Structures are given as C-alpha cells and as structure tokens.
Coordinates of C-alpha atoms in Angstrom, one line a residue:
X19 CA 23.4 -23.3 -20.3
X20 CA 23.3 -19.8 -20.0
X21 CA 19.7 -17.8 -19.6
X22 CA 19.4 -14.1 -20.7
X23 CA 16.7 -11.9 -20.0
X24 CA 16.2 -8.9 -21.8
X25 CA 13.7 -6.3 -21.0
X26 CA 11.7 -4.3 -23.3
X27 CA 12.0 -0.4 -23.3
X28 CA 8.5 1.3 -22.4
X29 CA 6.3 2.0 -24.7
X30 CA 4.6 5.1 -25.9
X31 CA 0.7 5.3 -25.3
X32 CA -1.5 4.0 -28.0
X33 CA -5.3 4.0 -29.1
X34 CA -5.3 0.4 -27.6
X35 CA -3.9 1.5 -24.2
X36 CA -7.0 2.4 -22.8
X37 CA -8.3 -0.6 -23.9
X38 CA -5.3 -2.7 -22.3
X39 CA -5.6 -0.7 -19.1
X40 CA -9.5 -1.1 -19.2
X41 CA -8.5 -5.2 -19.7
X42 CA -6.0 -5.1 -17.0
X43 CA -8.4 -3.6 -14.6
X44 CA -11.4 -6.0 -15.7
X45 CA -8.6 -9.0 -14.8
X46 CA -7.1 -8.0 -11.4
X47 CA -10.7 -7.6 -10.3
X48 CA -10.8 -11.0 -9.8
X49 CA -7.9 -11.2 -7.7
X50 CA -8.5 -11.1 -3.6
X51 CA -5.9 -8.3 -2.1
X52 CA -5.2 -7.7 1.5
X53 CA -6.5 -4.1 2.5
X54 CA -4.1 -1.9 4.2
X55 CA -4.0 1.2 5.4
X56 CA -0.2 3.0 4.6
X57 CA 0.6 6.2 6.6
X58 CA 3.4 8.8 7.0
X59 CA 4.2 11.6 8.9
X60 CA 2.2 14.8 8.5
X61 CA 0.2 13.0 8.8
X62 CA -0.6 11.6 5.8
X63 CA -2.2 8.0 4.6
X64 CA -4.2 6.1 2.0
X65 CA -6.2 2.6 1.6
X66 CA -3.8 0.4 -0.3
X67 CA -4.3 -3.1 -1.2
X68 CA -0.6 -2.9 -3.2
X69 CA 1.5 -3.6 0.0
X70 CA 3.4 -7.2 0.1
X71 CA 6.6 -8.6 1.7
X72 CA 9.9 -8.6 -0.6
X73 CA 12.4 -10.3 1.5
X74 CA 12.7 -11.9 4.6
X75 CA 16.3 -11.4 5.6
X76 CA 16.3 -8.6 5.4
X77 CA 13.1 -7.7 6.4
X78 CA 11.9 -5.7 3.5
X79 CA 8.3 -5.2 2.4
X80 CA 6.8 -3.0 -0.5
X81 CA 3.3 -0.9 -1.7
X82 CA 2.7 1.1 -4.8
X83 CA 1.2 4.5 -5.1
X84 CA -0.3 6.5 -8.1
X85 CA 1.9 9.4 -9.1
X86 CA -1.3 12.0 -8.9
X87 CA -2.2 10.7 -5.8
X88 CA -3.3 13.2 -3.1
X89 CA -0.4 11.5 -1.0
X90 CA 2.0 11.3 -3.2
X91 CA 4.5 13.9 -2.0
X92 CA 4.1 13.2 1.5
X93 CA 5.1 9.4 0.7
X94 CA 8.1 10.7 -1.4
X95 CA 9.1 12.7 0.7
X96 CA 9.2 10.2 4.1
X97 CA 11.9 8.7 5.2
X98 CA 9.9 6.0 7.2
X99 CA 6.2 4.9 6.4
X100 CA 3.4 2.5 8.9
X101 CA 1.9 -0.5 7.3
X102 CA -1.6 -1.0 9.3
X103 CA -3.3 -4.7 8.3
X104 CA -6.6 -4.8 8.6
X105 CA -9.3 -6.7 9.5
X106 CA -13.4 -6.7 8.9
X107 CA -14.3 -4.3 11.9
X108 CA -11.9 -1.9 9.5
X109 CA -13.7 -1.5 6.2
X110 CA -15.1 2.3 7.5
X111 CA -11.5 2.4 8.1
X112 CA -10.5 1.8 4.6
X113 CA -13.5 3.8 2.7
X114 CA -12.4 7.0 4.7
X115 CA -8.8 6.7 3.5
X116 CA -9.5 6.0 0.3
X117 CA -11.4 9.4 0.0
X118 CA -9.5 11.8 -1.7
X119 CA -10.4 15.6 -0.7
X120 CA -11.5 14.8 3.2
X121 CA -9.5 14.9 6.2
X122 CA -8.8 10.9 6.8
X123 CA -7.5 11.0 10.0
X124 CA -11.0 12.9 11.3
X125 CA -12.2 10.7 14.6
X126 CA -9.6 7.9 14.2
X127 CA -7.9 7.2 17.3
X128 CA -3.9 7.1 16.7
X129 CA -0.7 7.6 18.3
X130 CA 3.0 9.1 16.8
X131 CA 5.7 6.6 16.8
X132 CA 9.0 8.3 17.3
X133 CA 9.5 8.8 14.2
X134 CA 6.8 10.5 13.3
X135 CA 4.7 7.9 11.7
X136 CA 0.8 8.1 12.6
X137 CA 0.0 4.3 14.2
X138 CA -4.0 3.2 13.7
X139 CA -5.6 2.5 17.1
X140 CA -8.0 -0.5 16.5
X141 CA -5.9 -2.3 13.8
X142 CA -5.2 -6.5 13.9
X143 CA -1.6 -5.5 13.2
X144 CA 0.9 -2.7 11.7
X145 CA 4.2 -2.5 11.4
X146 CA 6.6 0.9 10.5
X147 CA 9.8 0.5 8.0
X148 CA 13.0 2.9 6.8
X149 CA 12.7 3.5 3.0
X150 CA 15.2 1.9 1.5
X151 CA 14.3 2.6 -1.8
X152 CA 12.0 5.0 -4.2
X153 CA 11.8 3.8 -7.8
X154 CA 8.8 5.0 -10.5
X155 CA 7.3 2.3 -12.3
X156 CA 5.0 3.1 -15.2
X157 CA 2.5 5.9 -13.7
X158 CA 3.5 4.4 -10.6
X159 CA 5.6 5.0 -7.4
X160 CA 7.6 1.6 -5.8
X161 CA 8.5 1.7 -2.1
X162 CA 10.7 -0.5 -0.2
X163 CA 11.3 -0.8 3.3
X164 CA 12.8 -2.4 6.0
X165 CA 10.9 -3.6 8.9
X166 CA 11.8 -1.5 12.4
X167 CA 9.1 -2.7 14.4
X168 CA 5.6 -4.4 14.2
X169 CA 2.7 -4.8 16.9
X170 CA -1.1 -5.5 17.4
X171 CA -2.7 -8.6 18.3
X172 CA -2.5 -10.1 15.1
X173 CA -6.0 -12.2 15.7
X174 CA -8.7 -13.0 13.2
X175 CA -9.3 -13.1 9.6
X176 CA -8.1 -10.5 7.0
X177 CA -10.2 -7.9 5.0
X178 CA -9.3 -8.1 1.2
X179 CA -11.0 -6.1 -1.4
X180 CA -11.9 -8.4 -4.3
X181 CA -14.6 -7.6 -7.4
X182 CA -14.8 -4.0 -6.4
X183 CA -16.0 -4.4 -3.0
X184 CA -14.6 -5.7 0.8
X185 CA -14.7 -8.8 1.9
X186 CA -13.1 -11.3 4.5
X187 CA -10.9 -14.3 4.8
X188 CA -12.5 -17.5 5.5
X189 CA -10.5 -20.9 6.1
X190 CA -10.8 -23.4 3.4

C-alpha cells in the first residue's frame, strides 16, 4: 500500500479569515502551554509559550515568532538562542517580556554565556541551542535548534498560560 500526502498551496486572505483566525484563537485558548522566556544576543527576548522539543537524537527543539514582532530581527538574525522554563515565582517574569515598547531586561538579574546569549538568573531551568534552521510559516517565523547546553535546578511545577491568564502545574 502506498500513502501520499499532498499539501495544499496557501491561500489568499478572505472575508472569513478573520473569522477563522478569531475561531482559532477562541480554540487554542483552551489549551495549557508551558511559558518560556526565549532570548538572544543583544540582548534581546520575548515571553513565548510556542517553544517544544523536535527530536531527541539529535537534540533539537523549536519556538515560533510573529513576523512584526519587536524581536523579530534580532531572532533572525542569531545564530544561537536561550530557552529559559519557567516556573510560578516567574509570571512578573513573563508579563515584562511580553511587553512590547519597554526595556525587558530592566532589574532582571542575568549573565552572558559565551556565546552571547543573555541566561535568566532565577529560572527552574534553561537551556541555549545553534540554529539549525529558519523557515516562515504563514505570518510566522519557525526556529530549530540543537541543544548545546542546559542547567538550573529543574525543581517544582511549571507555569503555563491557559484561557488568557498564568497558571501552574498541579499533579493529577
């Protein structure tokens, strides 16, 4: 048995896409994401909740960033990027780099990594990749990376942002 897949050239904005992108918004509300805080040199860095792993071997992980955002060059323009996970004690954290139009590193404790990459002090764990790959997607850009290096004490529940607001990760 042979499987095909094709896949469907892009198509041009319509009247209904802002109701399909008002829909699709609506929907993901209801799904829990990690919150992470993505940075590159410059420094530069933004709240992401778009950041997942890809492969194992190799170690590859991946985020997503809007085209316009404030960022955007900065991440395009990196050759390596930090990953910081965070955790409850972190949601001033995450509102801060989420604002666009502010200085977000303003009175947060970090170090450089030799490579450049601003590292969050206070963080349950980061980790810093080599892009490996740069791809737009839609109104999107896709960044992959391979895992150089990871620390923190990687202790206690997760923050995730879910129905428009933070919240944390509780055992089942």
């Amino acid at each position: 048995m042979t499987v095909t897949t094709e896949r469907a050239a892009p198509s041009a904005p319509t009247a209904g896409a802002a109701d399909a992108a008002a829909l699709l918004r609506r929907t993901l509300r209801r799904h829990a994401a990690g919150v992470t805080v993505i940075t590159v040199p410059g420094p530069a860095g933004f709240t992401a909740t778009s950041f997942t792993s890809v492969s194992l071997d190799p170690a590859l992980v991946t985020f997503y960033l809007g085209l316009t955002a404030s960022t955007a060059r900065a991440v395009q323009e990196a050759g390596h990027f930090a990953v910081h996970v965070l955790g409850p004690g972190n949601a001033a954290l995450a509102q801060q780099f989420a604002r666009s139009g502010t200085d977000r590193f303003a009175g947060v404790p970090w170090t450089q990594s030799p490579q450049g990459l601003p590292i969050l002090g206070g963080v349950p764990a980061w980790l810093t990749a080599r892009v490996t790959l740069r791809q737009r997607i839609g109104d999107h850009l896709q960044i992959v990376g391979e895992v150089e290096t990871c620390g923190g004490p990687a202790t206690g529940p997760g923050l995730v942002h879910h129905d428009g607001v933070f919240a944390t990760t509780a055992t089942l």
